[in-house]
Coordinates of C-alpha atoms (C1' of nucleotides) in Angstrom, one line a residue:
Chain A
M1 CA 9.9 0.7 -20.5
L2 CA 12.1 -2.3 -20.8
E3 CA 15.6 -2.4 -19.4
I4 CA 18.1 -1.5 -22.0
K5 CA 20.7 -3.8 -20.5
Q6 CA 18.3 -6.7 -21.0
L7 CA 17.9 -5.7 -24.6
R8 CA 21.6 -5.6 -25.2
A9 CA 22.2 -8.9 -23.4
D10 CA 19.3 -10.9 -24.6
L11 CA 17.7 -9.4 -27.6
D12 CA 16.6 -12.7 -29.1
Q13 CA 14.6 -13.7 -26.1
V14 CA 13.0 -10.3 -25.7
T15 CA 12.0 -10.2 -29.4
K16 CA 10.4 -13.6 -29.1
T17 CA 8.5 -12.7 -25.9
L18 CA 7.3 -9.5 -27.5
A19 CA 6.2 -11.4 -30.6
K20 CA 3.7 -13.2 -28.3
R21 CA 1.7 -10.0 -28.0
G22 CA 2.0 -9.3 -31.7
F23 CA 4.7 -6.7 -31.4
T24 CA 7.6 -6.7 -33.8
F25 CA 10.7 -5.3 -32.2
P26 CA 12.8 -3.1 -34.5
V27 CA 15.9 -5.2 -34.2
E28 CA 18.0 -3.6 -36.9
R29 CA 17.2 -0.1 -35.9
F30 CA 18.0 -0.8 -32.3
N31 CA 21.3 -2.5 -33.1
A32 CA 22.3 0.4 -35.4
L33 CA 21.4 3.0 -32.8
E34 CA 23.1 1.1 -30.0
S35 CA 26.4 0.6 -31.8
E36 CA 26.4 4.2 -32.8
R37 CA 25.6 5.2 -29.3
K38 CA 28.5 3.2 -27.9
T39 CA 31.1 4.8 -30.2
V40 CA 29.9 8.3 -29.8
Q41 CA 29.4 8.0 -26.1
T42 CA 32.8 6.6 -25.4
Y43 CA 34.4 9.2 -27.5
T44 CA 32.5 12.0 -25.9
Q45 CA 33.4 10.9 -22.5
E46 CA 37.0 10.7 -23.4
L47 CA 37.0 14.3 -24.5
Q48 CA 35.1 15.3 -21.4
A49 CA 37.6 13.6 -19.2
K50 CA 40.5 15.3 -21.0
R51 CA 38.8 18.7 -20.6
N52 CA 38.1 18.1 -17.0
A53 CA 41.6 17.1 -16.2
S54 CA 43.1 20.1 -18.1
S55 CA 40.7 22.6 -16.5
K56 CA 41.8 21.3 -13.1
Q57 CA 45.4 21.8 -14.1
I58 CA 44.7 25.4 -15.0
G59 CA 43.0 25.9 -11.7
I60 CA 46.0 24.5 -9.8
A61 CA 48.5 26.4 -11.9
K62 CA 46.6 29.7 -11.4
S63 CA 46.3 29.2 -7.7
K64 CA 50.1 28.8 -7.5
G65 CA 50.5 31.9 -9.6
E66 CA 52.1 29.9 -12.5
D67 CA 51.4 30.6 -16.1
A68 CA 48.7 28.4 -17.6
S69 CA 48.5 29.7 -21.1
T70 CA 50.0 26.6 -22.7
I71 CA 47.3 24.3 -21.4
L72 CA 44.7 27.0 -21.9
T73 CA 45.2 27.1 -25.7
E74 CA 45.4 23.3 -25.8
V75 CA 42.0 22.9 -24.1
A76 CA 40.4 25.7 -26.1
Q77 CA 40.7 23.5 -29.2
L78 CA 38.7 20.7 -27.6
G79 CA 35.7 22.9 -27.3
A80 CA 34.3 22.7 -30.8
E81 CA 34.8 19.0 -31.1
L82 CA 33.2 18.4 -27.8
K83 CA 30.2 20.4 -28.6
K84 CA 29.7 18.6 -31.8
T85 CA 30.0 15.1 -30.4
E86 CA 27.8 16.0 -27.4
T87 CA 25.1 17.2 -29.7
Q88 CA 25.4 14.0 -31.7
L89 CA 25.2 11.8 -28.6
E90 CA 22.1 13.7 -27.4
Q91 CA 20.4 13.0 -30.7
I92 CA 21.1 9.3 -30.6
Q93 CA 20.0 9.0 -27.1
T94 CA 16.8 10.8 -27.8
E95 CA 16.2 8.4 -30.6
L96 CA 16.9 5.4 -28.5
Q97 CA 14.7 6.7 -25.7
K98 CA 11.9 7.3 -28.2
L99 CA 12.2 3.7 -29.4
L100 CA 12.2 2.3 -25.9
L101 CA 9.2 4.4 -24.8
N102 CA 7.1 2.8 -27.5
I103 CA 7.9 -0.8 -26.7
P104 CA 5.2 -2.6 -24.6
N105 CA 5.9 -4.6 -21.6
L106 CA 6.9 -8.2 -21.7
P107 CA 4.0 -10.6 -21.0
H108 CA 4.4 -12.8 -18.0
E109 CA 4.9 -16.4 -18.7
S110 CA 1.6 -17.3 -17.1
A111 CA -0.3 -15.1 -19.5
P112 CA -2.0 -17.3 -22.1
V113 CA -0.6 -16.8 -25.6
G114 CA -3.2 -15.5 -28.1
K115 CA -4.0 -12.9 -30.6
S116 CA -7.3 -11.3 -29.6
E117 CA -10.1 -11.1 -27.2
E118 CA -11.2 -14.5 -28.5
D119 CA -8.2 -16.2 -26.9
N120 CA -8.8 -14.9 -23.4
Q121 CA -9.3 -17.6 -20.8
Q122 CA -12.1 -17.8 -18.4
T123 CA -10.6 -18.2 -14.9
R124 CA -13.6 -18.0 -12.7
L125 CA -17.4 -17.8 -12.9
W126 CA -19.4 -16.4 -10.1
G127 CA -23.2 -16.2 -9.7
Q128 CA -26.1 -17.3 -11.8
P129 CA -27.7 -14.9 -14.3
R130 CA -31.3 -14.3 -13.2
T131 CA -34.1 -15.6 -15.4
F132 CA -36.7 -13.0 -16.2
K133 CA -40.4 -13.8 -16.6
F134 CA -41.0 -10.6 -18.6
E135 CA -39.6 -8.8 -21.5
I136 CA -36.5 -7.1 -20.3
Q137 CA -35.3 -3.6 -21.1
D138 CA -31.8 -2.3 -21.4
H139 CA -30.4 0.2 -19.0
V140 CA -31.2 3.1 -21.3
S141 CA -34.9 2.3 -21.6
I142 CA -35.1 1.7 -17.8
G143 CA -33.3 4.9 -16.9
E144 CA -35.2 7.0 -19.4
G145 CA -38.4 5.2 -18.5
L146 CA -38.0 6.3 -15.0
G147 CA -37.2 9.8 -16.1
L148 CA -33.9 9.7 -14.3
L149 CA -31.5 9.4 -17.3
D150 CA -31.4 11.9 -20.1
F151 CA -29.0 11.5 -23.0
E152 CA -30.6 14.3 -25.0
A153 CA -29.9 16.8 -22.4
A154 CA -26.4 15.6 -22.1
A155 CA -25.9 15.9 -25.8
K156 CA -27.2 19.5 -25.6
L157 CA -24.7 20.3 -22.9
S158 CA -21.7 18.6 -24.2
G159 CA -22.3 16.2 -27.1
A160 CA -22.3 12.5 -27.8
R161 CA -20.9 10.1 -25.2
F162 CA -22.0 12.1 -22.2
S163 CA -24.8 11.4 -19.8
L164 CA -27.0 13.2 -17.4
M165 CA -28.6 11.5 -14.3
T166 CA -31.0 13.0 -11.9
G167 CA -32.8 12.2 -8.7
S168 CA -32.5 8.8 -7.2
L169 CA -30.4 7.5 -10.0
A170 CA -27.8 10.2 -9.5
R171 CA -27.9 9.3 -5.9
L172 CA -27.5 5.6 -6.6
H173 CA -24.5 6.5 -8.6
R174 CA -23.0 8.3 -5.6
A175 CA -24.1 5.5 -3.3
L176 CA -22.1 3.1 -5.4
T177 CA -18.9 5.1 -5.1
Q178 CA -19.3 5.5 -1.4
F179 CA -20.0 1.8 -1.0
M180 CA -16.9 0.9 -3.0
L181 CA -14.6 3.3 -1.1
D182 CA -15.9 2.2 2.2
T183 CA -15.4 -1.5 1.4
H184 CA -11.9 -1.0 0.2
T185 CA -10.8 1.3 3.0
Q186 CA -12.5 -0.6 5.8
Q187 CA -12.2 -4.2 4.7
H188 CA -9.2 -4.3 2.3
G189 CA -6.8 -2.0 3.9
Y190 CA -6.6 0.7 1.2
V191 CA -5.6 4.3 1.9
E192 CA -8.1 6.7 0.5
T193 CA -6.6 9.4 -1.7
Y194 CA -7.9 12.5 -3.4
V195 CA -5.9 13.3 -6.5
P196 CA -5.6 15.9 -9.3
Y197 CA -7.7 15.2 -12.4
L198 CA -5.4 17.2 -14.6
V199 CA -1.8 15.9 -14.8
N200 CA 1.4 16.8 -16.6
Q201 CA 3.1 14.9 -19.3
E202 CA 5.8 13.4 -17.0
S203 CA 3.0 11.6 -15.1
L204 CA 1.4 10.3 -18.3
R205 CA 4.8 9.1 -19.6
G206 CA 5.4 7.4 -16.2
T207 CA 2.3 5.2 -16.4
G208 CA 2.7 4.6 -20.2
Q209 CA -0.1 6.7 -21.7
L210 CA 2.4 8.9 -23.4
P211 CA 4.0 9.2 -25.9
K212 CA 2.1 6.4 -27.7
F213 CA -1.5 7.0 -26.8
E214 CA -2.0 10.7 -26.9
E215 CA -5.0 10.5 -29.2
D216 CA -6.9 8.7 -26.4
L217 CA -6.6 11.7 -24.1
F218 CA -8.1 15.1 -23.7
A219 CA -5.7 18.0 -23.6
V220 CA -6.3 21.1 -21.6
N221 CA -4.7 24.6 -21.7
A222 CA -5.2 27.4 -19.3
G223 CA -7.7 30.1 -20.4
G224 CA -6.5 32.0 -23.4
K225 CA -3.2 30.2 -23.7
K226 CA -2.3 28.2 -26.7
E227 CA 0.1 25.3 -26.7
T228 CA 3.5 26.3 -25.3
E229 CA 5.7 27.4 -28.1
E230 CA 8.7 25.3 -27.4
N231 CA 7.3 21.8 -27.5
H232 CA 3.8 22.4 -28.8
S233 CA 2.4 20.4 -26.0
P234 CA -0.6 21.2 -23.8
A235 CA -0.2 22.2 -20.2
F236 CA -2.3 19.3 -18.9
H237 CA -4.2 16.3 -19.8
L238 CA -7.4 15.1 -18.1
I239 CA -6.7 11.8 -16.5
P240 CA -8.0 8.8 -18.4
T241 CA -7.8 6.8 -15.1
A242 CA -6.8 7.5 -11.5
E243 CA -4.0 5.0 -12.0
V244 CA -2.0 8.0 -13.5
P245 CA -2.0 10.3 -10.5
I246 CA -1.9 7.6 -7.9
T247 CA 0.9 5.6 -9.4
N248 CA 2.9 8.7 -10.0
M249 CA 3.0 9.5 -6.4
V250 CA 6.1 7.4 -6.2
R251 CA 7.7 8.8 -9.3
D252 CA 11.3 9.9 -8.6
E253 CA 11.1 8.5 -5.1
I254 CA 13.1 6.0 -3.2
V255 CA 10.7 4.7 -0.6
P256 CA 11.8 2.9 2.5
L257 CA 11.4 -0.9 2.6
K258 CA 9.2 -0.8 5.6
S259 CA 6.5 1.3 3.9
L260 CA 5.8 -1.5 1.5
P261 CA 3.3 -2.7 0.4
M262 CA 1.3 0.4 -0.3
Q263 CA -2.4 0.2 -1.3
F264 CA -4.3 3.3 -2.5
V265 CA -7.9 3.8 -3.5
A266 CA -9.3 6.9 -5.2
H267 CA -12.6 7.8 -6.7
T268 CA -12.2 10.0 -9.7
P269 CA -13.9 10.9 -13.0
C270 CA -12.0 9.5 -16.0
F271 CA -11.8 11.2 -19.4
R272 CA -11.2 9.4 -22.6
S273 CA -11.5 10.6 -26.1
E274 CA -12.5 7.2 -27.4
A275 CA -10.7 7.9 -30.7
G276 CA -10.9 4.8 -32.8
S277 CA -14.0 3.4 -31.2
Y278 CA -16.5 5.2 -33.5
G279 CA -19.7 3.4 -33.7
R280 CA -19.0 1.1 -30.8
D281 CA -21.3 1.1 -27.8
T282 CA -22.9 4.3 -29.0
R283 CA -26.0 3.6 -27.0
G284 CA -26.1 4.1 -23.3
L285 CA -23.6 4.5 -20.5
I286 CA -21.1 1.8 -21.5
R287 CA -18.6 4.0 -23.4
Q288 CA -18.5 7.6 -22.3
H289 CA -16.0 10.4 -22.6
Q290 CA -16.5 11.0 -18.9
F291 CA -17.1 8.3 -16.3
D292 CA -16.4 7.7 -12.7
K293 CA -14.2 4.9 -11.4
V294 CA -12.9 3.8 -8.1
E295 CA -9.3 2.8 -8.7
L296 CA -7.1 0.5 -6.7
V297 CA -3.3 0.8 -6.9
H298 CA -0.7 -1.4 -5.3
I299 CA 3.0 -0.4 -5.0
V300 CA 4.9 -3.5 -3.9
H301 CA 8.1 -5.3 -3.5
P302 CA 8.9 -7.2 -6.7
E303 CA 8.8 -10.5 -5.0
H304 CA 5.2 -10.1 -4.0
S305 CA 3.6 -8.5 -7.0
Y306 CA 1.9 -11.6 -8.3
E307 CA 0.4 -12.4 -4.9
A308 CA -0.7 -8.7 -4.9
L309 CA -2.4 -9.2 -8.3
E310 CA -4.5 -12.0 -7.0
N311 CA -5.5 -10.0 -3.9
L312 CA -6.3 -7.0 -6.1
V313 CA -8.7 -9.0 -8.3
G314 CA -10.3 -10.4 -5.2
H315 CA -10.9 -7.0 -3.8
A316 CA -12.7 -5.9 -7.0
E317 CA -14.7 -9.2 -7.1
T318 CA -15.8 -8.6 -3.5
I319 CA -17.8 -5.5 -4.7
L320 CA -19.7 -7.6 -7.3
Q321 CA -20.3 -10.3 -4.8
K322 CA -21.7 -7.9 -2.3
L323 CA -23.9 -6.4 -5.0
E324 CA -24.9 -9.9 -6.0
L325 CA -24.1 -9.3 -9.6
P326 CA -23.0 -12.4 -11.7
Y327 CA -19.5 -12.1 -13.2
R328 CA -16.6 -14.0 -14.7
V329 CA -12.9 -13.4 -14.4
M330 CA -10.9 -13.6 -17.6
T331 CA -7.2 -13.9 -17.9
L332 CA -6.2 -11.8 -20.9
C333 CA -4.1 -13.4 -23.6
T334 CA -0.8 -11.9 -24.6
G335 CA -2.4 -10.2 -27.7
D336 CA -5.2 -8.5 -25.7
M337 CA -3.2 -7.0 -22.9
G338 CA -2.6 -3.3 -22.4
F339 CA 0.7 -1.6 -23.2
S340 CA 2.1 -1.5 -19.7
A341 CA 0.8 -4.8 -18.4
A342 CA 2.7 -8.1 -17.8
K343 CA -0.4 -9.9 -16.8
T344 CA -4.1 -8.8 -16.7
Y345 CA -7.3 -10.1 -15.3
D346 CA -10.5 -8.6 -16.6
I347 CA -13.7 -8.9 -14.6
E348 CA -16.8 -9.0 -16.7
V349 CA -20.3 -8.5 -15.3
W350 CA -23.4 -10.1 -16.6
L351 CA -25.6 -7.7 -18.6
P352 CA -28.9 -9.4 -19.4
A353 CA -30.0 -6.9 -22.1
Q354 CA -26.8 -7.6 -24.0
N355 CA -27.0 -11.3 -23.1
T356 CA -23.3 -11.3 -22.4
Y357 CA -20.6 -10.4 -19.9
R358 CA -19.0 -7.0 -20.2
E359 CA -15.8 -5.6 -18.8
I360 CA -16.3 -3.8 -15.5
S361 CA -12.7 -4.0 -14.2
S362 CA -9.2 -4.6 -15.5
C363 CA -6.5 -5.6 -13.0
S364 CA -2.9 -5.6 -14.1
N365 CA 0.5 -6.2 -12.8
C366 CA 2.9 -3.9 -14.6
E367 CA 5.9 -5.3 -12.8
A368 CA 8.8 -2.8 -13.1
F369 CA 7.6 -1.4 -16.5
Q370 CA 6.0 1.8 -15.1
A371 CA 8.5 2.0 -12.2
R372 CA 11.4 2.1 -14.7
R373 CA 9.8 5.0 -16.6
M374 CA 9.1 6.7 -13.3
Q375 CA 12.3 5.9 -11.5
A376 CA 10.1 4.7 -8.7
R377 CA 12.2 2.7 -6.3
F378 CA 12.6 1.3 -2.8
R379 CA 15.6 0.7 -0.7
N380 CA 16.0 -3.1 -0.6
E381 CA 17.2 -5.4 2.0
K382 CA 20.8 -4.6 1.1
G383 CA 20.2 -0.9 1.2
K384 CA 20.4 -0.5 -2.5
P385 CA 17.7 1.3 -4.6
E386 CA 15.6 -1.2 -6.6
L387 CA 12.6 -0.7 -8.9
L388 CA 9.2 -1.2 -7.4
H389 CA 6.4 -3.2 -9.0
T390 CA 3.1 -1.4 -9.7
L391 CA -0.3 -2.8 -10.1
N392 CA -3.7 -1.2 -10.8
G393 CA -7.2 -2.2 -11.1
S394 CA -10.7 -0.9 -11.2
G395 CA -12.7 -1.5 -8.1
L396 CA -15.0 -0.8 -10.0
A397 CA -16.0 1.3 -13.0
V398 CA -19.0 3.1 -11.4
G399 CA -21.0 3.8 -14.6
R400 CA -20.9 0.2 -15.8
T401 CA -21.7 -1.0 -12.3
L402 CA -24.8 1.2 -12.4
V403 CA -25.7 -0.3 -15.8
A404 CA -25.4 -3.8 -14.3
I405 CA -27.6 -2.9 -11.4
L406 CA -30.3 -1.3 -13.6
E407 CA -30.4 -4.3 -15.9
N408 CA -30.0 -7.1 -13.4
Y409 CA -32.3 -5.6 -10.7
Q410 CA -35.1 -4.5 -13.0
N411 CA -38.7 -5.4 -12.4
A412 CA -41.6 -6.0 -14.7
D413 CA -43.1 -2.6 -14.0
G414 CA -40.0 -0.8 -15.0
S415 CA -38.8 -0.1 -11.5
V416 CA -35.4 -1.2 -10.2
T417 CA -34.8 -2.9 -6.8
I418 CA -31.9 -1.4 -4.8
P419 CA -29.3 -4.0 -3.9
A420 CA -29.4 -4.7 -0.2
V421 CA -25.9 -3.4 0.6
L422 CA -26.7 0.0 -1.0
K423 CA -29.8 0.7 0.9
P424 CA -28.0 2.3 3.9
Y425 CA -26.5 4.7 1.3
M426 CA -29.9 5.4 -0.2
N427 CA -31.5 6.5 3.0
G428 CA -33.4 3.2 3.1
L429 CA -34.9 3.5 -0.3
D430 CA -36.1 0.1 -1.7
Q431 CA -36.3 0.8 -5.3
L432 CA -36.0 3.3 -8.1
S433 CA -39.4 4.1 -9.4
K434 CA -41.1 6.8 -11.3
A435 CA -42.3 8.4 -8.1
G436 CA -38.9 8.1 -6.5
G437 CA -37.3 11.0 -8.4
E438 CA -36.6 12.8 -5.1
Chain B
rG1 C1' -2.8 39.9 -11.1
rG2 C1' 1.2 43.1 -8.3
rA3 C1' 5.8 43.4 -4.9
rG4 C1' 9.6 40.7 -2.6
rA5 C1' 12.5 36.4 -0.6
rC6 C1' 14.0 31.6 -1.8
rU7 C1' 15.0 26.3 -4.1
rU8 C1' 22.2 22.6 -2.3
rG9 C1' 22.9 15.2 -0.3
rG10 C1' 17.8 11.3 4.2
rC11 C1' 17.3 16.1 7.2
rC12 C1' 19.5 20.9 8.8
rG13 C1' 23.0 24.0 6.7
rA14 C1' 27.9 26.3 4.5
rG15 C1' 29.6 27.5 -0.1
rU16 C1' 29.4 34.1 -5.4
rG17 C1' 34.1 31.4 -11.0
rG18 C1' 39.1 26.8 -10.2
rU19 C1' 42.3 20.7 -6.8
rC20 C1' 33.6 21.0 -5.0
rG21 C1' 30.0 15.5 -5.7
rA22 C1' 30.2 19.6 -2.5
rA23 C1' 32.5 22.1 4.7
rG24 C1' 30.0 21.3 9.3
rG25 C1' 26.0 19.3 12.1
rC26 C1' 22.0 15.7 12.8
rG27 C1' 20.3 11.0 11.5
rC28 C1' 21.8 6.1 9.9
rU29 C1' 25.4 1.6 9.4
rC30 C1' 29.7 -0.9 11.1
rC31 C1' 33.8 -1.2 14.6
rC32 C1' 36.3 0.2 19.4
rC33 C1' 35.8 1.6 24.5
rU34 C1' 32.7 1.7 28.9
rG35 C1' 30.0 -4.7 33.3
rC36 C1' 23.6 -1.9 32.0
rU37 C1' 22.0 3.3 30.8
rA38 C1' 24.3 8.0 29.6
rA39 C1' 28.7 9.6 27.4
rG40 C1' 33.2 8.9 24.3
rG41 C1' 36.6 7.4 19.9
rG42 C1' 37.2 5.6 14.7
rA43 C1' 35.4 4.5 9.8
rG44 C1' 31.5 4.6 6.3
rU45 C1' 27.0 6.8 4.4
rA46 C1' 23.7 10.4 -2.9
rU47 C1' 21.6 8.9 -7.7
rG48 C1' 21.7 7.7 -12.8
rG49 C1' 24.6 6.3 -17.1
rG50 C1' 28.9 4.4 -20.0
rG51 C1' 33.5 1.3 -20.5
rU52 C1' 35.9 -3.2 -18.8
rU53 C1' 34.1 -7.9 -16.7
rU54 C1' 31.0 -14.4 -16.0
rA55 C1' 29.5 -10.5 -12.4
rU56 C1' 23.9 -6.0 -9.7
rA57 C1' 32.0 -7.5 -7.2
rG58 C1' 36.2 -4.4 -8.4
rC59 C1' 38.5 -0.7 -11.4
rC60 C1' 38.2 3.5 -15.0
rU61 C1' 35.0 7.3 -16.5
rC62 C1' 30.7 10.8 -17.5
rA63 C1' 26.5 13.4 -15.7
rU64 C1' 23.6 15.5 -11.8
rC65 C1' 23.5 21.4 -6.3
rG66 C1' 14.6 22.9 -8.7
rA67 C1' 14.2 22.2 -14.6
rG68 C1' 16.0 23.9 -19.4
rG69 C1' 19.3 27.0 -22.1
rG70 C1' 23.7 30.5 -22.3
rU71 C1' 28.7 32.8 -21.0
rU72 C1' 33.7 30.4 -19.8
rC73 C1' 39.5 26.4 -20.6
rG74 C1' 36.4 25.7 -16.1
rA75 C1' 29.7 27.1 -13.2
rA76 C1' 26.4 25.1 -7.0
rU77 C1' 28.5 30.1 -7.8
rC78 C1' 27.5 34.8 -13.5
rC79 C1' 23.2 35.7 -17.4
rC80 C1' 18.3 34.2 -19.6
rU81 C1' 13.6 31.3 -19.6
rC82 C1' 10.4 28.1 -16.9
rA83 C1' 8.5 25.5 -12.6
rG84 C1' 7.8 25.3 -7.4
rU85 C1' 8.0 27.2 -2.1
rC86 C1' 7.3 31.3 1.3
rU87 C1' 5.7 36.5 2.8
rC88 C1' 2.6 40.9 1.8
rC89 C1' -1.4 43.2 -1.3
rG90 C1' -5.5 42.3 -4.7
rC91 C1' -9.2 38.9 -6.6
rC92 C1' -11.9 34.4 -5.9
rA93 C1' -15.0 29.1 -4.3

RNA sequence: GGAGACUUGGCCGAGUGGUCGAAGGCGCUCCCCUGCUAAGGGAGUAUGGGGUUUAUAGCCUCAUCGAGGGUUCGAAUCCCUCAGUCUCCGCCA
């Protein structure tokens, strides 16, 4: 959410900046609502002040044993008018709030201006894609060939966009998350957290998934219960990323200055409906309704958030470097960034079978955008509450990392070499092979 | 699932219809006193919004005592709904 004061003071600039990401700010509607709000609010508050003063008079009079009936009848007449104008004010503010909640964050000035994916800028390139002397397979053929990956079974259990892994492949998946968590907690100073996978609407509004992106989520109700009657909304949503529960830890909090910066890491499953991506990445593990991710979140002082963003990306990159997987870092252009982000780096890993780099991590500085929605603050140097800056990034998407390992570490005989850093997590196993089904 | 108790400011805790945004205590900040320490004295100490303003200064004002609704001229106090916490019983991994 943007600061309404900024909109009032500098609407032109805001509109221009938002245009960079292809968003058209509803200027006329905003101005109309704002001026209406101002009149109605001022009037309402005048009436309220009058009522409060008179009620106080009545109290004083009664305590002295005097007669208060004159004032009483006077105030009684205020009632209806007040109720009317209060209702009106509430409606206007709801409308304004709705408008504000649907406006994306302002892109940072360092974000390259552009329309789509095409305009993203390559910022770093690491590692050299391996050259294969044999006909390579994609991760689906490799996994299925080894008898460790079964999409048919997954489809039977749940449907499309689910997967089932068994034996050493399932273990490799687990090994990856352990390795990531250990690296981040032991080498990068993150606090490990275990979080709820079902969250309420306030949390989703806080990080920006609601109200605009409800169709991307899975909604959940307690057994037998339908949507609650009042607002027709489900009790919970499954988290689309651990960013939601972790970041919302500071919602409605004023944290002491000395507790900053905070760095949290959590491993969770993520659930996404993938509405609007029909037909895209239908094969394999790339785009699933359920996938695991190790998520990194920073809660920081506003002055240090861009420094924190660089660190965050670096932490995610470390994982790929240790796994010796080639990747590149892309700075997303204004048109390709997510709703809440002011600046985003994507890390893309090399996938030989697709002969391209694919997103495996997305690291964003949301500045105060989420904090303002969440009322997440800290007590600054002057002792005043001030909005925090929040950042999040994948470190990394586990399923896609698994895909990258299968494809980059594949051998001519269909086996897959286990990356050196993962061996300790695999009980010393060297490779995934048909016999290695455990 | 059943029965009961409860939810007030950073913390503890008073407050059952009226000058209550809220006594008192602790903590914290500043000042004074005491040559250190201990003790003592004084002042201050919630958050969000609106108006005014060059101003995140000041002034005026509104809202907030778990959340939402209601009764009333007036609600922390009364009524309803929901959420959460605690105790006991049942069930369960």
